[in-house]
Coordinates of N, CA and C in Angstrom, one line a residue:
M1 N 25.3 134.7 193.5 CA 26.7 134.7 193.0 C 26.8 135.0 191.5
K2 N 27.7 135.9 191.1 CA 27.8 136.3 189.7 C 28.4 135.2 188.9
N3 N 27.8 134.9 187.7 CA 28.4 133.9 186.8 C 29.2 134.6 185.7
F4 N 30.4 134.0 185.4 CA 31.2 134.5 184.4 C 31.0 133.7 183.1
G5 N 30.8 134.3 182.0 CA 30.7 133.6 180.7 C 32.1 133.1 180.3
L6 N 32.1 132.3 179.2 CA 33.3 131.8 178.7 C 34.3 132.9 178.3
A7 N 33.8 133.9 177.6 CA 34.7 135.0 177.1 C 35.3 135.7 178.3
N8 N 34.5 135.9 179.3 CA 35.1 136.6 180.5 C 36.1 135.8 181.2
M9 N 35.9 134.5 181.3 CA 36.9 133.6 181.9 C 38.2 133.6 181.2
L10 N 38.2 133.6 179.9 CA 39.4 133.6 179.1 C 40.1 134.9 179.2
L11 N 39.3 136.0 179.2 CA 39.9 137.4 179.4 C 40.6 137.5 180.7
L12 N 40.0 137.0 181.8 CA 40.6 137.1 183.1 C 41.9 136.2 183.2
A13 N 41.8 135.0 182.6 CA 43.0 134.1 182.5 C 44.2 134.8 181.8
G14 N 43.9 135.4 180.7 CA 44.9 136.1 179.9 C 45.5 137.2 180.6
A15 N 44.7 138.0 181.3 CA 45.2 139.1 182.1 C 46.1 138.7 183.2
G16 N 45.7 137.6 183.9 CA 46.5 137.1 185.0 C 47.8 136.6 184.5
A17 N 47.8 135.8 183.4 CA 49.1 135.3 182.9 C 50.0 136.4 182.4
T18 N 49.5 137.4 181.8 CA 50.4 138.5 181.4 C 51.0 139.2 182.6
F19 N 50.3 139.3 183.7 CA 50.9 139.9 184.9 C 52.0 139.1 185.5
V20 N 51.8 137.8 185.5 CA 52.8 136.9 186.1 C 54.1 136.8 185.2
F21 N 53.9 136.7 183.9 CA 55.1 136.4 183.0 C 55.6 137.5 182.2
A22 N 55.1 138.7 182.3 CA 55.5 139.8 181.5 C 57.0 140.1 181.6
A23 N 57.5 139.9 182.8 CA 58.9 140.3 183.1 C 59.9 139.3 182.5
S24 N 59.4 138.1 182.1 CA 60.3 137.1 181.6 C 60.8 137.5 180.2
P25 N 62.1 137.3 179.9 CA 62.7 137.7 178.6 C 62.1 136.8 177.5
S26 N 61.9 137.3 176.3 CA 61.3 136.6 175.2 C 62.3 135.8 174.4
Q27 N 63.6 136.2 174.5 CA 64.7 135.6 173.7 C 65.7 134.9 174.5
A28 N 65.4 134.6 175.8 CA 66.4 133.9 176.6 C 66.9 132.6 176.1
A29 N 68.1 132.2 176.3 CA 68.6 131.0 175.8 C 69.5 130.3 176.8
V30 N 69.7 129.0 176.6 CA 70.7 128.2 177.3 C 72.0 128.3 176.6
I31 N 73.0 128.8 177.2 CA 74.3 129.0 176.5 C 75.3 127.9 176.9
N32 N 75.7 127.1 176.0 CA 76.7 126.0 176.3 C 78.0 126.4 175.6
I33 N 79.1 126.2 176.4 CA 80.4 126.5 175.8 C 80.7 125.5 174.7
S34 N 81.0 125.9 173.5 CA 81.2 125.0 172.4 C 82.7 124.9 172.0
D35 N 83.6 125.8 172.4 CA 85.0 125.7 171.9 C 85.8 126.6 172.9
F36 N 87.0 126.0 173.3 CA 87.9 126.7 174.2 C 89.1 127.3 173.5
T37 N 89.2 127.1 172.2 CA 90.5 127.5 171.5 C 90.7 129.0 171.5
G38 N 89.6 129.8 171.6 CA 89.8 131.2 171.6 C 89.9 131.9 173.0
W39 N 90.0 131.0 174.0 CA 90.1 131.6 175.4 C 91.5 132.0 175.7
Q40 N 91.6 132.9 176.7 CA 93.0 133.3 177.2 C 93.2 132.6 178.5
G41 N 94.5 132.4 178.9 CA 94.8 131.8 180.1 C 96.1 132.3 180.8
I42 N 96.2 132.0 182.1 CA 97.4 132.4 182.8 C 97.7 131.2 183.8
G43 N 99.1 131.0 183.9 CA 99.5 129.8 184.7 C 99.6 128.6 183.9
N44 N 99.1 127.5 184.4 CA 99.2 126.1 183.8 C 97.8 125.8 183.2
F45 N 97.7 125.6 181.9 CA 96.4 125.3 181.3 C 96.6 124.7 179.9
S46 N 95.6 124.0 179.4 CA 95.6 123.4 178.1 C 94.2 123.6 177.5
L47 N 94.2 124.2 176.3 CA 92.9 124.5 175.7 C 92.7 123.7 174.4
S48 N 91.5 123.2 174.1 CA 91.2 122.5 172.8 C 89.7 122.9 172.5
S49 N 89.3 122.3 171.4 CA 87.9 122.6 171.0 C 86.9 121.9 171.9
Q50 N 87.3 120.9 172.6 CA 86.4 120.1 173.4 C 86.4 120.4 174.9
Q51 N 87.6 120.8 175.4 CA 87.8 121.0 176.8 C 88.9 121.9 177.2
A52 N 88.9 122.3 178.4 CA 90.0 123.1 179.0 C 90.5 122.4 180.3
I53 N 91.8 122.2 180.4 CA 92.4 121.6 181.6 C 93.2 122.7 182.3
I54 N 92.9 122.9 183.5 CA 93.6 123.9 184.3 C 94.3 123.3 185.5
S55 N 95.6 123.5 185.8 CA 96.3 122.9 186.9 C 96.9 124.0 187.8
G56 N 97.0 123.6 189.1 CA 97.6 124.5 190.1 C 99.1 124.6 189.8
G57 N 99.8 125.2 190.8 CA 101.2 125.5 190.6 C 101.5 126.5 189.6
G58 N 100.6 127.4 189.4 CA 100.7 128.4 188.3 C 101.5 129.7 188.7
V59 N 100.7 130.8 188.9 CA 101.3 132.1 189.2 C 100.7 132.6 190.5
A60 N 101.2 133.8 190.9 CA 100.7 134.3 192.2 C 99.2 134.6 192.1
E61 N 98.5 134.5 193.2 CA 97.1 134.7 193.3 C 96.7 136.1 192.8
T62 N 97.5 137.1 193.1 CA 97.2 138.5 192.7 C 97.2 138.6 191.2
A63 N 98.1 137.9 190.5 CA 98.1 137.9 189.1 C 96.8 137.3 188.5
V64 N 96.3 136.2 189.1 CA 95.1 135.6 188.6 C 93.9 136.5 188.9
E65 N 93.8 137.1 190.1 CA 92.8 138.1 190.4 C 92.7 139.2 189.4
S66 N 93.9 139.8 189.1 CA 93.9 140.9 188.1 C 93.5 140.4 186.7
F67 N 94.0 139.2 186.4 CA 93.6 138.6 185.1 C 92.1 138.5 184.9
L68 N 91.4 138.1 185.9 CA 90.0 137.8 185.9 C 89.2 139.1 186.2
G69 N 89.8 140.1 186.6 CA 89.1 141.3 187.0 C 88.4 141.2 188.4
L70 N 89.0 140.4 189.3 CA 88.5 140.2 190.6 C 89.1 141.2 191.6
A71 N 88.5 141.4 192.7 CA 89.0 142.2 193.8 C 90.2 141.5 194.4
S72 N 91.2 142.3 194.9 CA 92.4 141.8 195.5 C 92.0 141.1 196.8
G73 N 92.4 139.8 196.9 CA 92.1 139.0 198.1 C 90.9 138.2 198.0
A74 N 90.2 138.3 196.8 CA 89.0 137.5 196.6 C 89.1 136.0 196.7
L75 N 90.3 135.5 196.2 CA 90.5 134.0 196.3 C 90.7 133.6 197.7
D76 N 91.4 134.4 198.5 CA 91.6 134.0 199.9 C 90.3 134.0 200.6
T77 N 89.4 135.0 200.3 CA 88.2 135.1 201.0 C 87.2 134.0 200.6
L78 N 87.3 133.5 199.4 CA 86.3 132.5 198.9 C 86.3 131.3 199.7
N79 N 87.5 130.8 200.1 CA 87.6 129.5 200.8 C 88.2 129.7 202.2
S80 N 88.3 131.0 202.6 CA 88.8 131.3 203.9 C 90.2 130.7 204.2
Q81 N 91.0 130.6 203.2 CA 92.4 130.1 203.4 C 93.4 130.9 202.6
N82 N 94.6 130.7 202.9 CA 95.7 131.5 202.2 C 96.0 130.8 200.9
V83 N 95.7 131.4 199.8 CA 96.0 130.8 198.4 C 97.5 131.1 198.1
N84 N 98.2 130.1 197.7 CA 99.7 130.3 197.4 C 99.8 130.7 196.0
N85 N 99.2 130.0 195.0 CA 99.2 130.3 193.6 C 98.0 129.7 192.9
A86 N 97.9 130.1 191.6 CA 96.7 129.6 190.9 C 96.9 129.7 189.4
S87 N 96.0 129.1 188.7 CA 95.9 129.2 187.2 C 94.5 129.4 186.8
A88 N 94.3 130.1 185.7 CA 92.9 130.4 185.3 C 92.8 130.6 183.8
I89 N 91.6 130.5 183.2 CA 91.3 130.9 181.8 C 90.1 131.8 181.8
K90 N 89.9 132.5 180.7 CA 88.8 133.5 180.7 C 88.4 133.7 179.2
N91 N 87.2 134.2 179.1 CA 86.6 134.6 177.8 C 85.5 135.6 178.1
T92 N 85.0 136.3 177.1 CA 83.9 137.2 177.3 C 82.7 136.8 176.5
I93 N 81.5 136.9 177.0 CA 80.3 136.6 176.3 C 79.3 137.8 176.5
T94 N 78.4 137.9 175.5 CA 77.4 138.9 175.6 C 76.0 138.1 175.8
V95 N 75.3 138.5 176.8 CA 74.0 137.8 177.1 C 72.9 138.7 177.3
Q96 N 71.7 138.2 177.3 CA 70.5 138.9 177.7 C 70.0 138.4 179.1
A97 N 69.2 139.3 179.7 CA 68.7 138.9 181.0 C 67.9 137.6 180.9
G98 N 68.1 136.6 181.8 CA 67.4 135.3 181.7 C 68.2 134.2 181.0
D99 N 69.3 134.6 180.3 CA 70.1 133.6 179.6 C 70.8 132.7 180.7
V100 N 71.0 131.4 180.4 CA 71.5 130.5 181.3 C 72.8 129.9 180.7
L101 N 74.0 130.1 181.4 CA 75.2 129.5 181.0 C 75.4 128.1 181.7
T102 N 75.6 127.1 181.0 CA 75.8 125.8 181.5 C 77.2 125.2 181.1
F103 N 77.8 124.4 182.0 CA 79.1 123.8 181.7 C 79.3 122.6 182.5
D104 N 80.0 121.6 181.9 CA 80.3 120.4 182.6 C 81.7 120.5 183.2
W105 N 82.0 120.0 184.4 CA 83.3 120.1 184.9 C 83.7 118.9 185.8
Q106 N 85.0 118.8 186.0 CA 85.6 117.7 186.8 C 86.7 118.3 187.6
F107 N 86.7 118.1 188.9 CA 87.8 118.5 189.8 C 88.5 117.3 190.3
K108 N 89.8 117.3 190.2 CA 90.6 116.2 190.7 C 91.6 116.8 191.7
A109 N 91.5 116.3 193.0 CA 92.3 116.7 194.0 C 93.7 116.0 193.9
G110 N 94.7 116.8 193.7 CA 96.0 116.2 193.6 C 96.8 116.3 194.9
D111 N 96.1 116.7 196.0 CA 96.7 117.0 197.3 C 95.8 116.4 198.4
Y112 N 96.3 116.6 199.6 CA 95.6 116.1 200.8 C 95.5 117.2 201.8
L113 N 94.5 117.0 202.8 CA 94.4 118.0 203.8 C 95.5 118.0 204.8
P114 N 95.9 119.2 205.3 CA 95.2 120.5 205.2 C 95.4 121.3 204.0
Y115 N 96.0 120.8 203.0 CA 96.3 121.6 201.7 C 95.0 121.5 200.9
N116 N 94.0 122.4 201.2 CA 92.7 122.3 200.7 C 92.6 123.1 199.4
D117 N 93.3 122.5 198.3 CA 93.2 123.1 197.0 C 91.7 123.2 196.6
F118 N 91.3 124.2 195.7 CA 89.9 124.2 195.3 C 89.9 124.8 193.9
S119 N 88.7 124.5 193.2 CA 88.4 125.0 191.9 C 87.3 126.0 192.0
F120 N 87.2 126.9 191.0 CA 86.2 128.0 191.0 C 85.8 128.4 189.6
Y121 N 84.7 129.2 189.5 CA 84.4 129.9 188.3 C 84.0 131.3 188.6
S122 N 84.2 132.2 187.7 CA 83.8 133.6 188.0 C 83.0 134.2 186.8
I123 N 82.0 135.0 187.1 CA 81.2 135.7 186.2 C 81.3 137.2 186.5
G124 N 82.0 137.9 185.7 CA 82.3 139.3 186.1 C 83.1 139.3 187.4
T125 N 82.6 140.1 188.3 CA 83.3 140.1 189.6 C 82.7 139.1 190.6
S126 N 81.7 138.3 190.2 CA 81.2 137.3 191.1 C 82.0 136.0 191.0
L127 N 82.4 135.5 192.2 CA 83.3 134.4 192.3 C 82.6 133.2 193.1
N128 N 82.7 132.0 192.5 CA 81.9 130.9 193.0 C 82.8 129.7 193.1
K129 N 82.8 129.0 194.2 CA 83.6 127.7 194.3 C 82.9 126.6 193.7
L130 N 83.6 125.7 193.1 CA 83.1 124.4 192.5 C 83.3 123.3 193.4
A131 N 84.5 123.0 193.8 CA 84.8 121.9 194.7 C 86.2 122.1 195.3
D132 N 86.5 121.4 196.4 CA 87.8 121.5 197.1 C 88.2 120.1 197.6
V133 N 89.4 120.0 198.1 CA 89.9 118.7 198.7 C 89.1 118.3 199.8
R134 N 88.6 119.2 200.7 CA 87.8 118.8 201.8 C 86.5 118.1 201.4
Q135 N 85.9 118.6 200.3 CA 84.7 118.0 199.8 C 84.9 116.6 199.2
V136 N 85.9 116.4 198.4 CA 86.1 115.2 197.6 C 87.0 114.2 198.4
G137 N 87.7 114.6 199.4 CA 88.6 113.7 200.1 C 90.0 113.8 199.5
N138 N 91.0 113.3 200.3 CA 92.4 113.4 199.8 C 92.5 112.6 198.5
F139 N 93.1 113.3 197.5 CA 93.3 112.8 196.2 C 92.0 112.3 195.5
G140 N 90.9 112.8 196.0 CA 89.6 112.4 195.4 C 89.2 113.2 194.2
Q141 N 88.0 113.0 193.7 CA 87.5 113.8 192.5 C 86.0 113.8 192.5
T142 N 85.5 114.7 191.7 CA 84.0 114.8 191.5 C 83.8 115.5 190.2
S143 N 82.6 115.2 189.6 CA 82.2 115.7 188.3 C 80.7 116.2 188.5
S144 N 80.4 117.3 187.8 CA 79.0 117.8 187.8 C 78.8 118.8 186.7
Q145 N 77.6 119.3 186.6 CA 77.2 120.3 185.6 C 76.7 121.5 186.4
T146 N 77.1 122.7 186.1 CA 76.7 123.9 186.7 C 75.9 124.8 185.8
A147 N 74.9 125.5 186.3 CA 74.1 126.4 185.5 C 74.1 127.8 186.2
Y148 N 74.3 128.8 185.4 CA 74.3 130.2 186.0 C 73.4 131.0 185.2
T149 N 72.4 131.6 185.9 CA 71.4 132.5 185.2 C 71.8 134.0 185.3
F150 N 71.8 134.6 184.2 CA 72.2 136.1 184.2 C 70.9 136.9 184.5
T151 N 70.9 137.7 185.5 CA 69.7 138.5 185.8 C 69.7 139.8 185.1
T152 N 70.9 140.2 184.6 CA 71.0 141.5 183.8 C 71.8 141.2 182.5
G153 N 71.3 141.7 181.4 CA 72.0 141.5 180.1 C 73.3 142.4 180.1
G154 N 74.2 142.0 179.2 CA 75.4 142.8 179.0 C 76.6 141.8 178.6
T155 N 77.8 142.4 178.6 CA 79.0 141.6 178.3 C 79.7 141.3 179.6
Y156 N 80.0 140.0 179.8 CA 80.7 139.5 181.0 C 81.9 138.7 180.7
T157 N 82.9 138.8 181.6 CA 84.1 138.0 181.6 C 83.8 136.7 182.4
V158 N 83.9 135.6 181.7 CA 83.7 134.3 182.3 C 85.0 133.6 182.6
G159 N 85.3 133.2 183.8 CA 86.6 132.6 184.1 C 86.4 131.3 184.9
F160 N 87.5 130.4 184.7 CA 87.6 129.2 185.4 C 89.0 129.1 186.0
G161 N 89.1 128.5 187.2 CA 90.5 128.4 187.7 C 90.6 127.3 188.8
V162 N 91.8 127.1 189.2 CA 92.1 126.2 190.3 C 93.3 126.7 191.1
V163 N 93.3 126.6 192.4 CA 94.3 127.2 193.3 C 95.0 126.1 194.1
D164 N 96.2 126.4 194.5 CA 97.0 125.7 195.5 C 96.9 126.4 196.8
I165 N 96.6 125.7 197.9 CA 96.6 126.2 199.2 C 97.9 126.0 200.0
F166 N 98.5 127.0 200.5 CA 99.7 126.9 201.4 C 101.0 126.7 200.6
D167 N 101.0 125.7 199.6 CA 102.2 125.5 198.9 C 101.9 125.3 197.4
Q168 N 102.9 124.9 196.6 CA 102.7 124.8 195.2 C 103.0 123.3 194.7
Y169 N 103.0 122.4 195.6 CA 103.3 121.0 195.3 C 102.0 120.2 195.2
L170 N 102.1 119.0 194.6 CA 100.9 118.2 194.4 C 99.7 118.9 194.0
A171 N 99.8 119.5 192.8 CA 98.7 120.4 192.3 C 97.5 119.7 191.9
S172 N 96.3 120.3 192.2 CA 95.0 119.8 191.8 C 94.7 120.3 190.4
S173 N 93.6 119.8 189.8 CA 93.3 120.3 188.4 C 91.8 120.4 188.3
L174 N 91.4 121.2 187.3 CA 90.0 121.4 186.9 C 89.9 121.2 185.4
T175 N 88.9 120.4 185.0 CA 88.6 120.2 183.6 C 87.2 120.7 183.3
V176 N 87.1 121.6 182.3 CA 85.8 122.1 181.9 C 85.5 121.6 180.5
R177 N 84.4 121.0 180.3 CA 84.1 120.4 179.0 C 82.8 121.1 178.3
T178 N 82.7 121.0 177.0 CA 81.6 121.5 176.3 C 80.4 120.6 176.7
S179 N 79.2 121.2 176.6 CA 78.0 120.5 177.0 C 76.8 120.7 176.0
G180 N 77.2 120.7 174.7 CA 76.1 120.7 173.7 C 75.9 122.1 173.1
G181 N 75.0 122.2 172.2 CA 74.7 123.4 171.5 C 73.7 124.3 172.2
N182 N 73.6 125.6 171.8 CA 72.7 126.5 172.5 C 71.3 126.1 172.3
E183 N 70.4 126.2 173.3 CA 69.0 125.9 173.2 C 68.2 127.1 173.7
P184 N 67.1 127.4 173.0 CA 66.2 128.5 173.4 C 65.4 128.1 174.7
V185 N 65.2 129.1 175.5 CA 64.4 128.9 176.7 C 62.9 129.2 176.2
P186 N 61.9 128.4 176.7 CA 60.5 128.6 176.2 C 60.1 130.0 176.5
E187 N 59.5 130.7 175.5 CA 59.0 132.1 175.7 C 57.8 132.2 176.5
P188 N 57.6 133.3 177.2 CA 56.4 133.5 178.0 C 55.1 133.3 177.3
V189 N 55.0 133.6 175.9 CA 53.8 133.5 175.2 C 53.4 132.0 175.2
T190 N 54.4 131.1 175.1 CA 54.1 129.7 175.1 C 53.4 129.3 176.4
I191 N 53.9 129.8 177.5 CA 53.3 129.5 178.8 C 51.9 130.0 178.9
I192 N 51.7 131.3 178.5 CA 50.4 131.9 178.5 C 49.4 131.1 177.7
G193 N 49.9 130.7 176.5 CA 49.0 129.9 175.7 C 48.6 128.6 176.3
S194 N 49.5 128.0 177.1 CA 49.2 126.7 177.8 C 48.1 127.0 178.9
L195 N 48.3 128.1 179.6 CA 47.4 128.4 180.6 C 46.0 128.7 180.1
A196 N 46.0 129.5 178.9 CA 44.7 129.8 178.3 C 44.0 128.6 177.8
A197 N 44.8 127.6 177.3 CA 44.2 126.4 176.8 C 43.6 125.6 177.9
G198 N 44.3 125.6 179.1 CA 43.8 124.9 180.2 C 42.5 125.5 180.7
V199 N 42.4 126.8 180.8 CA 41.2 127.5 181.3 C 40.1 127.3 180.3
F200 N 40.4 127.3 179.0 CA 39.4 127.1 178.0 C 38.8 125.7 178.2
G201 N 39.6 124.7 178.5 CA 39.1 123.3 178.7 C 38.2 123.3 179.9
V202 N 38.6 123.9 181.0 CA 37.8 124.0 182.2 C 36.4 124.7 181.9
A203 N 36.5 125.8 181.2 CA 35.3 126.5 180.9 C 34.3 125.7 180.0
L204 N 34.8 124.9 179.0 CA 34.0 124.1 178.2 C 33.3 123.0 179.0
R205 N 34.1 122.4 180.0 CA 33.5 121.3 180.8 C 32.4 121.9 181.7
H206 N 32.7 123.1 182.2 CA 31.7 123.8 183.1 C 30.4 124.1 182.3
K207 N 30.6 124.6 181.1 CA 29.4 124.9 180.2 C 28.6 123.7 179.9
K208 N 29.3 122.5 179.5 CA 28.7 121.3 179.2 C 27.9 120.7 180.4
K209 N 28.5 120.8 181.6 CA 27.9 120.4 182.8 C 26.6 121.1 183.0
A210 N 26.7 122.5 182.8 CA 25.5 123.3 183.1 C 24.4 123.0 182.1
A211 N 24.8 122.7 180.8 CA 23.7 122.4 179.8 C 23.1 121.1 180.1
T212 N 23.9 120.1 180.6 CA 23.3 118.8 180.9 C 22.3 118.9 182.1
K213 N 22.7 119.7 183.0 CA 21.8 119.9 184.2 C 20.5 120.6 183.8
S214 N 20.5 121.5 182.9 CA 19.3 122.2 182.5 C 18.4 121.3 181.7
Q215 N 18.9 120.3 181.1 CA 18.1 119.4 180.3 C 17.5 118.3 181.1
S216 N 18.0 118.0 182.3 CA 17.5 116.9 183.1 C 16.3 117.4 183.9

């Protein structure tokens, strides 16, 4: 069986690590929303430096879809129900591939079933549900943090909204809050260095064991 020297083992480890992690972006970051005062809105909303509160009973769903750059009928399709009206806010951000957008949010159901009001967020033309009345229960609420990873760099419209199902009474609400400052994502070179250090340690132990065996 062929024996590899220490230098060869480190060379192979480095080559393998480069193959695995080369596609990872070197400047990816965690993006946290820090201020809502510069955002735009439609329908019922309140913006401050710390949070945005969006309430149902706003405007026609078609107006919100146009405002966010969504396809006509996208809100109906998202929760498979007829949206009566909605409210939303939006802003644009420029990102790199691998960047992660995080935000804290709270959905409060101001209605009861079958009026399944729901909240959502959009990234470009991608539409995602956060919570609805069916999930939290009649007049219930829930809070969470969501993270969205961008697979392609560019400039995107980010939107948040809440809709009323069937009618415009007993409106539900969505609150989106800041979640801290931007943080860098560990670069691939750091991971490669850790792997190389681990292999280096294994190689040293192997070499020491072989030397001890030869002396016995």
